[in-house]
Amino acid sequence: MKKIEYGAGVFAIQGFLTAHECDAYISDSEAMGYDEAEIQTARGSQMYKDIRNNDRVIFDDAVMANNIFNRIEAMLPQELDGWELVGLNERLRFYRYEPGQYFKWHRDGSYARSEKEASLLSFLIFLNEDYEGGEIAFRWDKIKPERGSVVVFPHAMMHQGTTVESGVKYVLRTDVMYREIA
């Protein structure tokens, strides 16, 4: 695995998953069945296709989250602003973007397990690369990660998934969890 720093807390880890593992996740996600993705607003989940029109699968799997975490723990920030690394969120999401699909500029929300434990970073595994467009864009750069790579960034970072022009893009997303240091 190789870590690439992009600045402002954004980094990628190349070679995290094998092609076989990526294919298995894609197959598993298709078997689960995708639904249209909503966005979270102050009024709860809402469908706003002018902001987001991709599909997703949401599921909880603590074993899978722990297995992923155990493989990548050493490459994640061990401490952030008085919070210590504790694991990955067991709430996992597969995203599928077909041609014409996107997720416009937004910030990711934090998940709080308790007052002293919350997610601080977004964690995206890119499961394929046989598509055009679909980069993850930040205000200063666009990244099109290799298959099996992870991109990690602060939840508060503005970003977007640009429009997929051809092919189908698959991503596995979760959050990096931290506990407040007493």
Coordinates of C-alpha atoms in Angstrom, one line a residue:
M1 CA 0.0 0.0 0.0
K2 CA 1.2 3.5 -0.8
K3 CA -0.1 6.7 0.8
I4 CA -0.5 9.9 -1.3
E5 CA -1.1 13.2 0.4
Y6 CA -3.2 15.8 -1.5
G7 CA -3.2 18.5 1.3
A8 CA -5.9 19.9 3.7
G9 CA -6.3 16.4 5.3
V10 CA -7.1 14.7 2.0
F11 CA -5.1 11.5 1.2
A12 CA -5.3 8.3 -0.8
I13 CA -4.0 4.8 -0.1
Q14 CA -3.3 2.9 -3.3
G15 CA -3.5 -0.8 -3.5
F16 CA -5.7 -1.4 -0.5
L17 CA -8.0 -4.0 -2.1
T18 CA -7.1 -6.6 -4.7
A19 CA -9.0 -6.8 -8.0
H20 CA -10.7 -10.0 -6.8
E21 CA -11.9 -8.3 -3.6
C22 CA -13.2 -5.3 -5.6
D23 CA -15.1 -7.7 -7.9
A24 CA -16.6 -9.6 -4.9
Y25 CA -17.8 -6.3 -3.3
I26 CA -19.4 -5.2 -6.6
S27 CA -21.1 -8.6 -7.0
D28 CA -22.3 -8.5 -3.4
S29 CA -23.6 -5.0 -3.7
E30 CA -25.6 -5.8 -6.9
A31 CA -27.1 -8.9 -5.1
M32 CA -28.2 -6.6 -2.2
G33 CA -30.1 -4.4 -4.6
Y34 CA -29.6 -0.6 -5.1
D35 CA -32.1 2.1 -4.3
E36 CA -32.1 5.8 -5.3
A37 CA -30.0 7.8 -2.9
E38 CA -31.5 10.6 -0.8
I39 CA -29.7 13.4 0.9
Q40 CA -29.9 14.3 4.6
T41 CA -31.4 17.7 5.3
A42 CA -32.7 19.5 8.4
R43 CA -36.1 17.9 7.6
G44 CA -34.7 14.4 7.3
S45 CA -34.0 12.3 4.2
Q46 CA -35.1 14.0 1.0
M47 CA -34.8 13.3 -2.7
Y48 CA -33.1 16.1 -4.6
K49 CA -32.0 14.8 -7.9
D50 CA -30.5 18.1 -9.0
I51 CA -28.0 17.6 -6.1
R52 CA -27.6 13.8 -6.1
N53 CA -29.0 11.1 -8.5
N54 CA -26.8 8.0 -7.9
D55 CA -28.0 4.7 -6.3
R56 CA -26.9 3.2 -3.0
V57 CA -27.1 0.3 -0.7
I58 CA -27.0 1.0 3.1
F59 CA -26.2 -1.8 5.5
D60 CA -24.6 -2.4 8.9
D61 CA -21.8 -4.9 9.2
A62 CA -19.5 -4.5 12.2
V63 CA -17.3 -7.6 11.2
M64 CA -16.7 -6.2 7.7
A65 CA -15.9 -2.7 9.1
N66 CA -13.5 -4.2 11.7
N67 CA -11.8 -6.3 9.0
I68 CA -11.2 -3.3 6.8
F69 CA -10.1 -1.2 9.8
N70 CA -7.5 -3.8 10.9
R71 CA -5.9 -3.7 7.4
I72 CA -5.6 0.0 7.3
E73 CA -5.4 1.3 10.9
A74 CA -1.7 2.1 10.7
M75 CA -2.2 4.4 7.7
L76 CA -5.0 6.5 9.3
P77 CA -4.4 9.5 11.6
Q78 CA -4.1 8.2 15.1
E79 CA -5.2 11.5 16.7
L80 CA -7.1 14.5 15.4
D81 CA -7.7 17.7 17.4
G82 CA -7.9 15.9 20.8
W83 CA -9.7 12.8 19.5
E84 CA -8.1 9.3 19.2
L85 CA -8.7 6.8 16.5
V86 CA -11.1 3.9 17.4
G87 CA -12.3 2.3 14.2
L88 CA -14.7 2.5 11.3
N89 CA -18.4 3.1 11.4
E90 CA -20.3 -0.2 11.0
R91 CA -22.8 1.6 8.8
L92 CA -21.5 0.9 5.3
R93 CA -22.8 2.2 1.9
F94 CA -22.2 1.0 -1.6
Y95 CA -22.6 3.7 -4.2
R96 CA -23.3 3.1 -7.9
Y97 CA -23.0 5.8 -10.5
E98 CA -24.3 5.1 -14.0
P99 CA -23.8 7.5 -17.0
G100 CA -25.3 10.9 -16.2
Q101 CA -25.2 10.3 -12.4
Y102 CA -23.4 12.6 -9.9
F103 CA -23.4 14.0 -6.4
K104 CA -22.9 17.7 -6.5
W105 CA -20.9 19.9 -4.1
H106 CA -21.6 19.0 -0.5
R107 CA -20.1 18.2 2.9
D108 CA -20.5 14.8 4.6
G109 CA -22.3 14.6 7.9
S110 CA -20.7 13.2 11.1
Y111 CA -22.1 10.2 12.9
A112 CA -22.1 10.3 16.7
R113 CA -22.2 7.0 18.6
S114 CA -22.1 9.0 21.8
E115 CA -21.2 12.4 23.1
K116 CA -17.5 11.3 23.2
E117 CA -17.3 9.2 20.0
A118 CA -18.0 10.4 16.5
S119 CA -16.8 10.2 12.9
L120 CA -14.4 12.9 11.7
L121 CA -13.3 11.5 8.3
S122 CA -15.0 10.2 5.2
F123 CA -13.6 6.8 3.9
L124 CA -14.2 5.8 0.3
I125 CA -12.9 2.7 -1.4
F126 CA -13.0 2.9 -5.2
L127 CA -14.0 -0.6 -6.5
N128 CA -13.4 -0.1 -10.2
E129 CA -11.8 2.3 -12.7
D130 CA -13.5 1.3 -16.0
Y131 CA -15.6 4.4 -16.4
E132 CA -15.1 8.0 -17.7
G133 CA -15.7 11.1 -15.6
G134 CA -16.8 10.4 -12.0
E135 CA -13.8 11.9 -10.3
I136 CA -14.0 13.0 -6.7
A137 CA -13.4 16.7 -6.9
F138 CA -12.2 19.1 -4.2
R139 CA -12.0 22.9 -4.7
W140 CA -8.4 22.7 -5.8
D141 CA -8.1 19.2 -7.4
K142 CA -9.8 16.3 -9.0
I143 CA -8.9 12.7 -8.1
K144 CA -9.7 9.6 -10.1
P145 CA -8.4 6.8 -7.8
E146 CA -7.1 3.5 -9.1
R147 CA -9.2 0.4 -8.5
G148 CA -8.9 -0.8 -4.9
S149 CA -7.7 2.6 -3.6
V150 CA -9.1 4.5 -0.6
V151 CA -9.6 8.2 -0.4
V152 CA -9.9 9.8 3.1
F153 CA -10.8 13.4 3.9
P154 CA -12.4 15.5 6.7
H155 CA -16.2 15.5 6.7
A156 CA -16.3 19.3 6.5
M157 CA -14.4 19.3 3.2
M158 CA -16.5 20.5 0.3
H159 CA -16.4 17.9 -2.5
Q160 CA -18.4 16.3 -5.3
G161 CA -18.6 13.2 -7.3
T162 CA -18.5 14.5 -10.9
T163 CA -20.8 13.2 -13.6
V164 CA -20.0 9.7 -14.9
E165 CA -19.8 10.0 -18.7
S166 CA -19.6 6.3 -19.5
G167 CA -19.2 3.0 -17.7
V168 CA -20.4 2.4 -14.1
K169 CA -18.6 3.6 -11.0
Y170 CA -18.7 1.6 -7.8
V171 CA -17.7 2.9 -4.3
L172 CA -17.8 1.5 -0.8
R173 CA -18.1 4.3 1.8
T174 CA -18.0 4.5 5.5
D175 CA -16.6 6.9 8.2
V176 CA -13.5 6.9 10.4
M177 CA -14.5 7.0 14.1
Y178 CA -12.7 8.8 16.9
R179 CA -13.1 9.1 20.7
E180 CA -12.5 12.3 22.6
I181 CA -9.4 12.1 24.7
A182 CA -10.3 12.8 28.3

